[in-house]
Amino acid sequence: MMMTNTRSDRILALLADQKSGWSLARPFYLDADLFDVEREKWFSAQWMVVGHRSEVPRKGSHIVRQLFDCSIIIVNAGDAGLRAYHNVCTHRGSQICKQDGQAPLLVCPYHAWSFRLSGELQTTRELPEGVDPSELGLRPVPLKEVGGLILCGLDEARLPDVAPVEEALLPALRLHGIDRARIAVRRHYPTLANWKLVLENFFECYHCRPSHPEYFSMNGHVKVTAMRDEQGAQDWQATVADWNQSLKDGVRLAQVRDPGSITTLKHSVYRQPIGLDRRTHSKSGQPVAPLMGLFDDYDGGETGMHVGRLSFVGGYNDHAVIFQFNPVSVQETDVIVTWLVDQDADLSTIDIDALTFLWDVTTVQDKKIIEANAAGVRSPAYRPGPYTVLEEQTANFVADYMAVMRGLLTEEPVMQG
Ligand code: FES
Ligand code: FE
């Protein structure tokens, strides 16, 4: 769809009016035209984690996932590797797969056109004279596998190079055995709010004390940051330094922070102790599953990995959690949380409530507060408000978003800090 100057100019005017360090004006959260621009220009240039290698274990295994507003099929094509396609038949456009499955061919339910796992049209039954079947293969979707995570994006020409993120994240993903994991549980938390409100919430813990009593009481560093306790912050730095000293060789990670730009994939890796004598992030803080990856003992650490702007992985000694934030429409974001354990773990012996407690209760609370935020923003009485010092990362995200949008609308290269 071509963007009219009027639409572009209107958004640029909104960006020009935006007060730095304040939340965004109402149209950024509500305007369907503005969302269309984000979709065309911003989402199409984003890689997002859409699945895990273990979900397509054998040749012919396929899964159906949502990438923004597109349904896609991810297929294990044997020697041809993992492939992804738009879930749209090249005959008259029917969806081909409704659900995950295992089959030697992908067969459209409408008129039974069949496609090889490598995407080519196999059926040529009744194809009109002169139509070349080789032009009717499934439309590919760019796919990369990074340490067991399956990343997809929409527009090959606009997607950034994955190599830097691969280089930065692989040591952390290997440490946590993400490439040797299986899915224990996946839950969707459909959140009725613009995707930016969801991410703004994710990037700050100012809300943790009033809104997340469980999370607040289970994390050593959260109390310090959420209360701006200077002495506590110094003590916490000392705790982190001692903890780092105590780590065995092979389980230390370099901290990585990619400033990101319009042409790179924003990513970061950090590792710290959970604190409060918790060994892992289970309900009780005690072991909940077999150790993963390179760990041969509990060190009570947690690793955070930002994989692009829309996916995050949290790693503990015995499980990991993937967060996906999928903007589905202007006021609807699917928040998907997936809990991983070691591939050899016997799921029948794992206490799923203990495993999922913390992030389930926290994500349900986040859904509630984000939806209340969205409801307030829908009121004509809403006006942007100032971010506090405890919302610094959120303010950075919004500044970054505005710089990207300005760059995309004027097609100037943008570097963000
Ligand atoms: Fe798929 Fe006709 S639409 S076979
Ligand atoms: Fe939260």
Short mmCIF file of C-alpha atoms and ligand atoms in Angstrom, two decimals:
data_model
loop_
_atom_site.label_atom_id
_atom_site.label_comp_id
_atom_site.label_asym_id
_atom_site.label_seq_id
_atom_site.Cartn_x
_atom_site.Cartn_y
_atom_site.Cartn_z
CA MET A 1 0.00 0.00 0.00
CA MET A 2 1.39 3.42 -0.93
CA MET A 3 1.58 5.87 1.89
CA THR A 4 0.13 9.26 1.11
CA ASN A 5 2.08 12.38 1.97
CA THR A 6 -0.82 13.45 4.12
CA ARG A 7 -0.56 10.40 6.33
CA SER A 8 3.20 10.63 6.52
CA ASP A 9 3.11 14.38 7.19
CA ARG A 10 0.51 13.94 9.90
CA ILE A 11 2.70 11.41 11.73
CA LEU A 12 5.81 13.56 11.31
CA ALA A 13 3.86 16.50 12.79
CA LEU A 14 2.86 14.33 15.76
CA LEU A 15 6.50 13.31 16.21
CA ALA A 16 7.61 16.95 16.05
CA ASP A 17 5.09 17.86 18.77
CA GLN A 18 6.13 15.02 21.04
CA LYS A 19 7.72 16.12 24.33
CA SER A 20 10.94 14.23 25.03
CA GLY A 21 10.75 12.05 28.17
CA TRP A 22 6.93 12.01 28.15
CA SER A 23 4.57 9.24 27.11
CA LEU A 24 3.28 9.31 23.55
CA ALA A 25 0.32 11.27 22.22
CA ARG A 26 -2.99 9.43 21.91
CA PRO A 27 -2.86 8.63 18.14
CA PHE A 28 0.33 6.58 18.64
CA TYR A 29 -1.71 4.13 20.69
CA LEU A 30 -5.06 4.31 18.87
CA ASP A 31 -4.70 5.33 15.24
CA ALA A 32 -5.21 2.46 12.77
CA ASP A 33 -3.47 4.40 9.96
CA LEU A 34 -0.43 4.90 12.13
CA PHE A 35 -0.44 1.18 12.96
CA ASP A 36 -0.53 0.44 9.21
CA VAL A 37 2.60 2.54 8.76
CA GLU A 38 4.32 0.69 11.62
CA ARG A 39 3.25 -2.57 10.04
CA GLU A 40 4.50 -1.69 6.56
CA LYS A 41 7.75 -0.08 7.60
CA TRP A 42 8.71 -1.17 11.10
CA PHE A 43 7.35 -4.68 11.71
CA SER A 44 8.46 -5.87 8.27
CA ALA A 45 12.05 -5.13 9.32
CA GLN A 46 11.87 -7.02 12.66
CA TRP A 47 12.95 -10.56 13.43
CA MET A 48 10.82 -12.20 16.09
CA VAL A 49 11.16 -15.51 17.93
CA VAL A 50 8.24 -17.60 16.65
CA GLY A 51 9.10 -21.06 17.91
CA HIS A 52 11.62 -23.58 19.14
CA ARG A 53 13.53 -26.25 17.22
CA SER A 54 11.99 -29.01 19.31
CA GLU A 55 8.55 -28.19 17.87
CA VAL A 56 9.59 -29.45 14.42
CA PRO A 57 11.69 -32.49 15.35
CA ARG A 58 11.32 -34.67 12.22
CA LYS A 59 11.08 -34.28 8.47
CA GLY A 60 7.46 -33.33 7.77
CA SER A 61 6.81 -31.81 11.22
CA HIS A 62 5.12 -28.44 10.78
CA ILE A 63 3.72 -25.77 13.06
CA VAL A 64 1.35 -22.89 12.36
CA ARG A 65 2.23 -19.57 14.01
CA GLN A 66 1.17 -15.96 13.86
CA LEU A 67 3.79 -13.39 12.78
CA PHE A 68 2.19 -9.95 13.15
CA ASP A 69 -1.04 -10.29 11.14
CA CYS A 70 0.26 -13.15 8.98
CA SER A 71 -0.29 -16.83 9.56
CA ILE A 72 2.90 -18.75 8.72
CA ILE A 73 3.84 -22.42 8.50
CA ILE A 74 7.24 -23.53 9.78
CA VAL A 75 8.31 -26.87 8.32
CA ASN A 76 11.11 -29.33 8.93
CA ALA A 77 12.01 -30.04 5.30
CA GLY A 78 14.65 -32.69 6.10
CA ASP A 79 17.86 -32.07 4.16
CA ALA A 80 16.43 -28.74 2.99
CA GLY A 81 16.46 -27.59 6.64
CA LEU A 82 13.83 -25.53 8.40
CA ARG A 83 11.61 -23.52 6.08
CA ALA A 84 8.80 -21.06 6.67
CA TYR A 85 5.99 -20.11 4.29
CA HIS A 86 2.96 -17.87 4.30
CA ASN A 87 -0.06 -20.01 5.14
CA VAL A 88 -1.79 -18.93 1.93
CA CYS A 89 -2.50 -21.29 -0.96
CA THR A 90 -1.22 -20.09 -4.35
CA HIS A 91 -4.43 -21.32 -6.01
CA ARG A 92 -7.12 -19.06 -4.58
CA GLY A 93 -5.67 -18.12 -1.24
CA SER A 94 -7.13 -20.54 1.28
CA GLN A 95 -5.22 -21.14 4.49
CA ILE A 96 -3.47 -24.47 4.06
CA CYS A 97 -2.83 -25.61 7.63
CA LYS A 98 -5.15 -25.02 10.56
CA GLN A 99 -2.93 -26.64 13.16
CA ASP A 100 0.45 -28.20 13.86
CA GLY A 101 1.00 -31.60 12.29
CA GLN A 102 3.22 -34.16 10.61
CA ALA A 103 2.86 -34.94 6.89
CA PRO A 104 5.04 -35.61 3.82
CA LEU A 105 3.28 -32.85 1.84
CA LEU A 106 1.32 -29.72 2.71
CA VAL A 107 -2.13 -30.17 1.22
CA CYS A 108 -4.64 -27.35 0.84
CA PRO A 109 -8.05 -28.45 2.19
CA TYR A 110 -9.98 -26.48 -0.47
CA HIS A 111 -9.14 -28.10 -3.84
CA ALA A 112 -6.31 -30.33 -2.60
CA TRP A 113 -3.36 -28.65 -4.24
CA SER A 114 -0.30 -30.15 -2.60
CA PHE A 115 3.08 -28.59 -1.91
CA ARG A 116 6.42 -30.23 -1.21
CA LEU A 117 8.10 -29.49 2.12
CA SER A 118 10.58 -27.43 0.11
CA GLY A 119 7.66 -25.26 -1.05
CA GLU A 120 7.20 -26.25 -4.72
CA LEU A 121 3.75 -27.01 -6.04
CA GLN A 122 3.53 -30.77 -6.54
CA THR A 123 -0.02 -31.08 -7.90
CA THR A 124 -0.52 -29.99 -11.48
CA ARG A 125 -4.00 -31.54 -11.84
CA GLU A 126 -6.16 -29.49 -14.24
CA LEU A 127 -3.65 -26.65 -14.27
CA PRO A 128 -4.61 -24.41 -17.22
CA GLU A 129 -2.45 -24.64 -20.31
CA GLY A 130 0.43 -22.19 -20.24
CA VAL A 131 0.52 -21.79 -16.45
CA ASP A 132 3.96 -22.62 -15.11
CA PRO A 133 3.65 -24.67 -11.87
CA SER A 134 7.14 -23.56 -10.83
CA GLU A 135 5.73 -20.06 -10.33
CA LEU A 136 3.10 -21.32 -7.92
CA GLY A 137 5.28 -22.45 -5.04
CA LEU A 138 4.48 -21.33 -1.50
CA ARG A 139 5.61 -17.79 -0.66
CA PRO A 140 8.67 -18.13 1.57
CA VAL A 141 9.06 -16.32 4.90
CA PRO A 142 12.65 -15.50 6.00
CA LEU A 143 13.75 -17.83 8.79
CA LYS A 144 16.90 -18.15 10.92
CA GLU A 145 17.65 -20.58 13.68
CA VAL A 146 19.77 -19.20 16.53
CA GLY A 147 20.74 -21.65 19.25
CA GLY A 148 17.43 -23.54 19.09
CA LEU A 149 15.25 -20.44 18.71
CA ILE A 150 13.38 -20.05 15.43
CA LEU A 151 13.29 -16.42 14.26
CA CYS A 152 11.13 -15.24 11.39
CA GLY A 153 10.60 -11.89 9.73
CA LEU A 154 8.46 -10.59 6.89
CA ASP A 155 10.59 -8.68 4.41
CA GLU A 156 13.90 -10.20 3.34
CA ALA A 157 15.11 -6.92 1.86
CA ARG A 158 14.53 -4.92 5.05
CA LEU A 159 15.49 -7.45 7.72
CA PRO A 160 18.79 -6.80 9.51
CA ASP A 161 21.70 -9.22 9.49
CA VAL A 162 21.28 -11.85 12.20
CA ALA A 163 25.03 -12.57 12.47
CA PRO A 164 25.78 -10.01 15.23
CA VAL A 165 22.94 -11.23 17.43
CA GLU A 166 23.97 -14.80 16.83
CA GLU A 167 27.50 -14.04 17.88
CA ALA A 168 26.36 -12.15 20.98
CA LEU A 169 23.64 -14.53 22.15
CA LEU A 170 24.97 -17.99 21.29
CA PRO A 171 27.22 -18.26 24.40
CA ALA A 172 24.22 -17.48 26.63
CA LEU A 173 21.85 -19.76 24.74
CA ARG A 174 24.40 -22.61 24.93
CA LEU A 175 25.09 -21.97 28.62
CA HIS A 176 21.36 -22.44 29.23
CA GLY A 177 21.05 -25.41 26.87
CA ILE A 178 18.33 -23.71 24.84
CA ASP A 179 19.37 -25.77 21.82
CA ARG A 180 18.79 -28.96 23.87
CA ALA A 181 15.47 -27.94 25.39
CA ARG A 182 11.85 -28.96 25.06
CA ILE A 183 8.68 -27.04 25.69
CA ALA A 184 6.96 -27.78 28.99
CA VAL A 185 4.12 -25.24 28.70
CA ARG A 186 3.06 -22.38 26.43
CA ARG A 187 0.39 -19.84 27.36
CA HIS A 188 -1.11 -16.93 25.47
CA TYR A 189 -2.07 -13.72 27.28
CA PRO A 190 -3.99 -11.73 24.64
CA THR A 191 -3.73 -8.15 25.82
CA LEU A 192 -6.15 -5.47 24.61
CA ALA A 193 -3.60 -2.70 24.21
CA ASN A 194 -1.31 -1.23 21.60
CA TRP A 195 2.01 -3.07 21.41
CA LYS A 196 3.93 0.02 22.58
CA LEU A 197 1.99 0.11 25.87
CA VAL A 198 2.91 -3.56 26.35
CA LEU A 199 6.60 -2.90 25.73
CA GLU A 200 6.60 0.31 27.78
CA ASN A 201 5.37 -1.76 30.70
CA PHE A 202 7.88 -4.54 30.05
CA PHE A 203 10.83 -2.12 30.12
CA GLU A 204 10.18 -0.66 33.58
CA CYS A 205 9.84 -1.97 37.10
CA TYR A 206 8.42 1.22 38.62
CA HIS A 207 5.14 -0.67 38.64
CA CYS A 208 6.60 -3.79 40.30
CA ARG A 209 6.00 -2.73 43.87
CA PRO A 210 2.31 -1.80 43.54
CA SER A 211 1.41 -4.35 40.87
CA HIS A 212 3.58 -7.45 41.34
CA PRO A 213 3.73 -8.43 45.02
CA GLU A 214 5.03 -11.93 44.19
CA TYR A 215 7.70 -10.77 41.72
CA PHE A 216 8.66 -7.93 44.05
CA SER A 217 9.23 -10.29 46.96
CA MET A 218 11.15 -12.86 44.89
CA ASN A 219 13.95 -10.72 43.38
CA GLY A 220 16.96 -9.34 45.18
CA HIS A 221 17.53 -6.41 42.85
CA VAL A 222 13.91 -5.34 42.33
CA LYS A 223 13.41 -3.90 45.81
CA VAL A 224 16.57 -1.85 45.47
CA THR A 225 15.67 -0.35 42.10
CA ALA A 226 11.95 0.03 42.79
CA MET A 227 12.59 1.96 46.01
CA ARG A 228 15.62 4.01 44.85
CA ASP A 229 17.46 2.79 47.89
CA GLU A 230 21.01 4.17 47.37
CA GLN A 231 22.58 2.12 50.14
CA GLY A 232 20.68 -0.95 48.97
CA ALA A 233 21.93 -0.37 45.43
CA GLN A 234 25.54 -0.27 46.64
CA ASP A 235 25.00 -3.41 48.69
CA TRP A 236 23.42 -5.08 45.68
CA GLN A 237 26.43 -4.20 43.48
CA ALA A 238 28.65 -5.82 46.10
CA THR A 239 26.40 -8.91 46.14
CA VAL A 240 26.63 -9.16 42.35
CA ALA A 241 30.42 -8.79 42.43
CA ASP A 242 30.75 -11.50 45.13
CA TRP A 243 28.41 -13.76 43.21
CA ASN A 244 30.42 -13.31 40.00
CA GLN A 245 33.59 -14.18 41.90
CA SER A 246 31.98 -17.35 43.23
CA LEU A 247 30.98 -18.65 39.79
CA LYS A 248 32.69 -21.68 38.38
CA ASP A 249 34.64 -21.33 35.15
CA GLY A 250 32.46 -21.85 32.10
CA VAL A 251 29.28 -20.32 33.51
CA ARG A 252 30.29 -16.65 33.33
CA LEU A 253 28.91 -14.56 30.52
CA ALA A 254 30.08 -11.30 29.05
CA GLN A 255 27.42 -8.60 29.34
CA VAL A 256 26.32 -7.43 25.91
CA ARG A 257 24.37 -4.33 25.09
CA ASP A 258 23.75 -3.52 21.45
CA PRO A 259 22.68 0.08 21.01
CA GLY A 260 20.87 -1.05 17.90
CA SER A 261 19.90 0.91 14.87
CA ILE A 262 17.35 0.68 12.19
CA THR A 263 19.55 -1.80 10.37
CA THR A 264 20.66 -3.93 13.30
CA LEU A 265 18.86 -6.30 15.59
CA LYS A 266 18.66 -4.85 19.07
CA HIS A 267 19.92 -7.39 21.55
CA SER A 268 21.46 -7.66 24.99
CA VAL A 269 22.64 -10.25 27.47
CA TYR A 270 23.01 -9.79 31.21
CA ARG A 271 23.50 -12.23 34.05
CA GLN A 272 23.01 -11.63 37.77
CA PRO A 273 22.00 -13.50 40.92
CA ILE A 274 18.29 -13.78 41.69
CA GLY A 275 19.21 -13.20 45.34
CA LEU A 276 17.26 -13.91 48.55
CA ASP A 277 18.78 -17.41 48.59
CA ARG A 278 16.57 -18.47 45.72
CA ARG A 279 18.19 -21.13 43.55
CA THR A 280 15.85 -20.74 40.61
CA HIS A 281 12.68 -18.83 39.69
CA SER A 282 10.23 -21.56 40.68
CA LYS A 283 7.37 -20.84 43.09
CA SER A 284 9.47 -21.74 46.15
CA GLY A 285 12.86 -20.81 44.70
CA GLN A 286 13.89 -24.44 44.93
CA PRO A 287 14.80 -26.76 42.00
CA VAL A 288 11.88 -27.60 39.76
CA ALA A 289 13.43 -29.51 36.83
CA PRO A 290 16.76 -31.14 35.83
CA LEU A 291 19.68 -28.76 35.37
CA MET A 292 20.04 -27.39 31.85
CA GLY A 293 22.94 -26.67 29.52
CA LEU A 294 26.40 -26.31 31.04
CA PHE A 295 25.23 -26.10 34.66
CA ASP A 296 26.28 -28.95 36.94
CA ASP A 297 25.04 -27.21 40.06
CA TYR A 298 22.70 -24.38 41.04
CA ASP A 299 24.34 -20.95 41.18
CA GLY A 300 21.10 -19.02 41.68
CA GLY A 301 21.69 -16.88 38.60
CA GLU A 302 19.33 -15.47 36.03
CA THR A 303 20.18 -14.46 32.50
CA GLY A 304 18.22 -11.95 30.45
CA MET A 305 18.48 -12.01 26.67
CA HIS A 306 16.74 -9.47 24.45
CA VAL A 307 16.39 -10.98 20.99
CA GLY A 308 15.36 -8.03 18.87
CA ARG A 309 12.75 -5.68 20.25
CA LEU A 310 9.84 -8.11 20.40
CA SER A 311 11.28 -11.23 22.03
CA PHE A 312 13.03 -11.92 25.32
CA VAL A 313 14.48 -15.06 26.91
CA GLY A 314 14.98 -15.50 30.66
CA GLY A 315 17.34 -18.31 31.63
CA TYR A 316 17.63 -19.96 35.06
CA ASN A 317 19.61 -23.03 36.04
CA ASP A 318 16.81 -25.54 35.47
CA HIS A 319 14.36 -23.83 33.12
CA ALA A 320 14.02 -20.96 30.69
CA VAL A 321 11.17 -18.71 29.62
CA ILE A 322 10.58 -17.15 26.19
CA PHE A 323 8.43 -14.01 25.92
CA GLN A 324 6.99 -12.97 22.57
CA PHE A 325 5.13 -9.71 22.04
CA ASN A 326 3.18 -10.00 18.82
CA PRO A 327 1.31 -6.88 17.64
CA VAL A 328 -1.85 -8.32 16.09
CA SER A 329 -3.80 -5.10 15.52
CA VAL A 330 -3.67 -1.49 16.69
CA GLN A 331 -5.18 -2.33 20.10
CA GLU A 332 -4.37 -5.99 20.46
CA THR A 333 -1.07 -7.63 21.35
CA ASP A 334 -0.61 -11.34 21.87
CA VAL A 335 1.82 -11.91 24.74
CA ILE A 336 3.05 -15.49 24.53
CA VAL A 337 5.06 -17.11 27.32
CA THR A 338 6.79 -20.45 26.76
CA TRP A 339 8.50 -22.42 29.54
CA LEU A 340 11.40 -24.64 28.45
CA VAL A 341 13.08 -27.50 30.30
CA ASP A 342 15.88 -29.89 29.31
CA GLN A 343 14.99 -32.19 26.41
CA ASP A 344 15.53 -35.25 28.63
CA ALA A 345 13.27 -33.99 31.42
CA ASP A 346 10.27 -36.20 32.16
CA LEU A 347 7.34 -33.79 32.07
CA SER A 348 5.18 -36.13 34.15
CA THR A 349 7.51 -35.55 37.11
CA ILE A 350 7.55 -31.75 36.87
CA ASP A 351 5.27 -29.65 39.07
CA ILE A 352 3.91 -27.34 36.36
CA ASP A 353 2.37 -24.94 38.88
CA ALA A 354 5.75 -24.55 40.60
CA LEU A 355 7.46 -24.09 37.22
CA THR A 356 5.06 -21.51 35.79
CA PHE A 357 3.92 -19.70 38.97
CA LEU A 358 6.08 -16.57 38.87
CA TRP A 359 5.75 -15.58 35.21
CA ASP A 360 2.14 -16.66 34.98
CA VAL A 361 1.02 -14.59 37.97
CA THR A 362 3.19 -11.66 36.81
CA THR A 363 1.98 -11.78 33.19
CA VAL A 364 -1.68 -11.95 34.29
CA GLN A 365 -1.05 -8.87 36.46
CA ASP A 366 0.71 -7.12 33.57
CA LYS A 367 -2.22 -7.86 31.24
CA LYS A 368 -4.55 -6.26 33.78
CA ILE A 369 -2.51 -3.09 34.31
CA ILE A 370 -1.68 -2.67 30.61
CA GLU A 371 -5.37 -3.03 29.66
CA ALA A 372 -6.27 -0.42 32.31
CA ASN A 373 -3.57 1.83 30.84
CA ALA A 374 -5.03 1.31 27.35
CA ALA A 375 -8.54 2.07 28.60
CA GLY A 376 -7.30 5.36 30.11
CA VAL A 377 -5.49 6.29 26.90
CA ARG A 378 -8.73 5.71 24.93
CA SER A 379 -10.39 8.50 26.94
CA PRO A 380 -10.29 11.91 25.23
CA ALA A 381 -9.10 13.21 28.60
CA TYR A 382 -5.74 11.41 28.25
CA ARG A 383 -2.65 13.60 27.98
CA PRO A 384 0.97 12.37 27.83
CA GLY A 385 2.69 12.23 31.22
CA PRO A 386 6.34 12.32 32.34
CA TYR A 387 8.45 9.18 32.74
CA THR A 388 10.17 9.03 36.11
CA VAL A 389 13.78 8.11 36.70
CA LEU A 390 12.62 4.54 37.37
CA GLU A 391 11.16 4.38 33.87
CA GLU A 392 14.41 5.25 32.13
CA GLN A 393 14.44 2.20 29.86
CA THR A 394 10.86 2.88 28.84
CA ALA A 395 11.75 6.49 28.02
CA ASN A 396 14.69 5.16 25.97
CA PHE A 397 12.41 2.75 24.12
CA VAL A 398 9.99 5.56 23.25
CA ALA A 399 12.83 7.89 22.15
CA ASP A 400 14.19 5.04 20.06
CA TYR A 401 10.75 4.38 18.55
CA MET A 402 10.35 8.05 17.60
CA ALA A 403 13.81 8.18 16.00
CA VAL A 404 13.04 5.04 14.00
CA MET A 405 9.65 6.33 12.84
CA ARG A 406 11.11 9.68 11.87
CA GLY A 407 13.83 7.89 9.89
CA LEU A 408 11.37 5.54 8.21
CA LEU A 409 9.06 8.35 7.19
CA THR A 410 11.84 10.50 5.82
CA GLU A 411 13.88 7.45 4.70
CA GLU A 412 16.97 8.87 6.37
CA PRO A 413 19.35 6.41 7.99
CA VAL A 414 18.85 6.47 11.75
CA MET A 415 21.32 5.50 14.45
CA GLN A 416 19.92 5.20 17.94
CA GLY A 417 21.64 5.50 21.25
FE1 FES B 1 -5.99 -24.11 -2.22
FE2 FES B 1 -7.79 -24.12 -4.11
S1 FES B 1 -7.41 -22.58 -2.66
S2 FES B 1 -6.38 -25.64 -3.60
FE FE B 2 5.18 -6.09 34.99
#
